[in-house]
């Protein structure tokens, strides 16, 4: 190749610069050149210097090797790279990627799966990737998990042009590690059921953008698909059908699949609310089961809450939580605490009798109940996670009058353990124009996200799950049957730009910053099922993946071309990511910005 | 079977009444009993007394026969019908369905496909279906098309219980015909491309709810995928890629597939706006191609409009429209007329020279241009269809000041032919708080739907396509790249309840009622592609299908259980309809209404 040709290539590569470093999430440190490079015909990935290679690491290498040939992602430019054919075909070649532990790594290497469940922020996800302008590349890390993260990045370097796998920007040097230890995604499998295959596909997609926590809102008032050893009758009576359950083997399969992809599975059994379905197998434990009108007894139908003042119900719940927690290796367990309806208990004779005989208020009973379940988790070495609804928050006092009018307990007296992690999700925004008395929003009082500081003041660690930024189901209109002008319970659709612009430390003082563990996007399933899972989640959920891996403050202008890449690559891999713009725009970065 | 057992069955059947007549759209006249009936093992559908059976009719019978065994739709009740097992298995059997023309039918029977393109409201879609409580059923109609509509209804009578295909409500007698001749669905295949297979799947689904018009917004400024004989260069330069085109054979395939399902395909070539992409092959015909900032030159990027004052461009457009119209047997052809930007022409020297040399205003040139294309259509025996934007509407005068400020021509002087049909879609709502100057909404001035009367006053027939009721893409947030708080160009998501509640004669005087041809739901594709086609369209688009077949005024309370059935049946047939509610609600009609 003559120098003049090379110069021309440099110019072309420089022109294409924004397209060809389509890494997501953005690495912490990245330098790149503008030399074309292609994979050699015999390109291979070799694991080196690891005496006992964990099987999930060698499996990850196999997957990466496959993606290098099956992604076949074309450059997102109008001619899809056709004008670069000669340049690409005459480029230097990369012969191999050597995958190895760094010298400082422990000789006793753990598997990816072991690292995934080691605890929040315990495992080292950092890695270093060196791709020279020809020859051999190296990936080093302190852990198998770090190597897996690096493999995911390596996959994203490559495009396809007529069967040649290439990049225009060698050499590449990346030093990378996440800013926040918790990057999550929550799926609700109770309102509508999702087959195991859908969950696995979602876990795959999560891993491609380095999401490392799957928050599984597995059961709720509508259905109970989880087959819990010793409590099989709950799913038997409470699943939508005998075939639509998650058996213990399914759970093992999902946990194993997630772990091999660096993902921890945090299960949630919401208590004492959101538990109506248990009445079908255990009527003695549920107050106000399917009581009507539902809007007096629950945020959405069907009504029904665990009899929190009953010692028998408390024992039952504790045993259930222990049994469920033993199905999941995660150190995190979510006990819920969301949306406790006071009227349900006020109208339940048995609860009133229990309270009277114990001389307790409802709040004191809730405290006893929560202490019991959380102690059991502590005994099992687990950290309790709760929704912010159960945290005693002083700022809520101003809302008591309204809360009383809608019969929801807003301020609780629960004494939470210091290590409790709070999911800060349902931002309560007090509105002078309260929503009409129909739909899920009846019992929601919305407070602005600035009050996140109130959680931090209590000293609890928190995970952001902001309904006004991260709820993926918003904007679908109301689902209450006879409401012609119904709105979704969390307002308009949250665009990727909206979630991408979230500031995790907004409302916190600097000494509270360390309490932020990260955050997640969430899909509630009142109007979601297998048919719109991918379209609701991808590529939008990638926005918080980058926010919490790379840190906040990213520019939507530079993010969008990369996010288009994410979407197109996902489609190549069988995940139905939706188009964010007309393809005309996707092929012309920033041509469809408002100021273009 | 003993009488007492029969009585018990009657009671059970009565209990299930709302579930088991899940017909959609609702037939005009329906009587049903409450006797269980199952299909005999050797059940068959026989076409009788038709000397030359059209192939598309026998194919339709084959499809119906298949659906009877493959739908396997369970009753939407909590136990999915399990408690009825004995009753169903011991029910009387139906041995056959005889399909035949009524005695008053023409002996020269046309095919379904011929009826589909006969012209708006020309073919007779009525049918009579008799299903006795045992023995043989009969379906009669005056046309193959009517028989096809009846077959579609017959399919919906049946549920599955352990392999037995049954209904609980024999005998059934139905006399049915549509209220409006036009029940449509529009798909935009320009902003993002949809493979032929997606279009065919959509046509199938449309036919299942008796939608009879496919409005194909095949090209727009972003891409031109239609390969037009004699104009192949436009797609060659203007499609997103060489493989993502609609060849003449693809068009034939789609038209034939649609016709066999009783669907007419109305193609749209929007002129003179929304035509930027033509500049790639014919730069001489396009003013302000890809001019920036786009928001000064177009409603969305890229800018570019046909040089309407150029005689050469007018001839080119007329020839193009003639060539396209010859690809489609439909009597309807949509020439667009949407969102004409005045600044684009003001800044185009060639257009200004043409206007000066002809001594014409822009409006006069638009009139000449439109006369030319519409005359060509008339010569070809086609009826022109336009968006309401090009219709001279007096009420728009009050908006001229604002329209001038955003450089959009609101009131046109075009003399439309009397037989022109107007798509009344983009309701212009004048708002005191105009949207911010970003995104597609910049050049939209919104006027309320009450002004539909202004179209009727002109004497034009109209097809409802209301953006505030029927746009399926609304509510996806803004797609302009760098707009963090962007909203969709048409506000919130339009729920099925919203579109179902539309009143087609609102704002019209009684003597204008006959001008309403029907209506349609629409999917614009700025944020839509194959990955969210089904989830955007189904089951929502079924709501206008019933509205315009059965007539307005339907009750959402009684519609919802039937619409759940539509969704579940679609899923069984491979169309990814989304859940409208938690499955708990779908199994309990009206339990999730606001007043339940």
CSV table of N, CA and C in Angstrom, one decimal, chain A residues 125 127 129 139 145-155 210:
chain,number,residue,atom,x,y,z
A,125,UNK,N,-14.4,-5.4,38.2
A,125,UNK,CA,-14.9,-5.4,36.8
A,125,UNK,C,-13.9,-4.7,35.9
A,127,UNK,N,-10.8,-3.7,33.4
A,127,UNK,CA,-10.0,-4.5,32.4
A,127,UNK,C,-9.2,-3.5,31.6
A,129,UNK,N,-7.7,-3.2,27.6
A,129,UNK,CA,-7.7,-3.8,26.2
A,129,UNK,C,-6.8,-3.0,25.3
A,139,UNK,N,-6.0,-8.6,26.2
A,139,UNK,CA,-7.0,-8.2,27.2
A,139,UNK,C,-6.6,-8.7,28.5
A,145,UNK,N,-14.5,-11.9,35.6
A,145,UNK,CA,-15.6,-11.0,35.4
A,145,UNK,C,-15.0,-9.8,34.6
A,146,UNK,N,-13.9,-9.3,35.0
A,146,UNK,CA,-13.2,-8.2,34.3
A,146,UNK,C,-12.9,-8.6,32.8
A,147,UNK,N,-12.4,-9.8,32.7
A,147,UNK,CA,-12.1,-10.2,31.3
A,147,UNK,C,-13.4,-10.3,30.5
A,148,UNK,N,-14.5,-10.8,31.1
A,148,UNK,CA,-15.8,-10.8,30.4
A,148,UNK,C,-16.2,-9.4,29.9
A,149,UNK,N,-16.1,-8.5,30.8
A,149,UNK,CA,-16.5,-7.1,30.5
A,149,UNK,C,-15.6,-6.6,29.3
A,150,UNK,N,-14.3,-7.0,29.3
A,150,UNK,CA,-13.5,-6.6,28.2
A,150,UNK,C,-13.8,-7.3,26.9
A,151,UNK,N,-14.2,-8.5,27.0
A,151,UNK,CA,-14.6,-9.2,25.8
A,151,UNK,C,-15.8,-8.5,25.1
A,152,UNK,N,-16.8,-8.1,26.0
A,152,UNK,CA,-18.0,-7.4,25.5
A,152,UNK,C,-17.6,-6.1,24.8
A,153,UNK,N,-16.6,-5.4,25.3
A,153,UNK,CA,-16.1,-4.2,24.6
A,153,UNK,C,-15.4,-4.6,23.3
A,154,UNK,N,-14.6,-5.6,23.3
A,154,UNK,CA,-13.9,-6.0,22.1
A,154,UNK,C,-14.9,-6.3,21.0
A,155,UNK,N,-16.0,-7.0,21.3
A,155,UNK,CA,-17.0,-7.3,20.2
A,155,UNK,C,-17.5,-6.0,19.5
A,210,UNK,N,-23.2,-4.3,29.7
A,210,UNK,CA,-22.6,-4.4,31.1
A,210,UNK,C,-23.5,-4.1,32.2
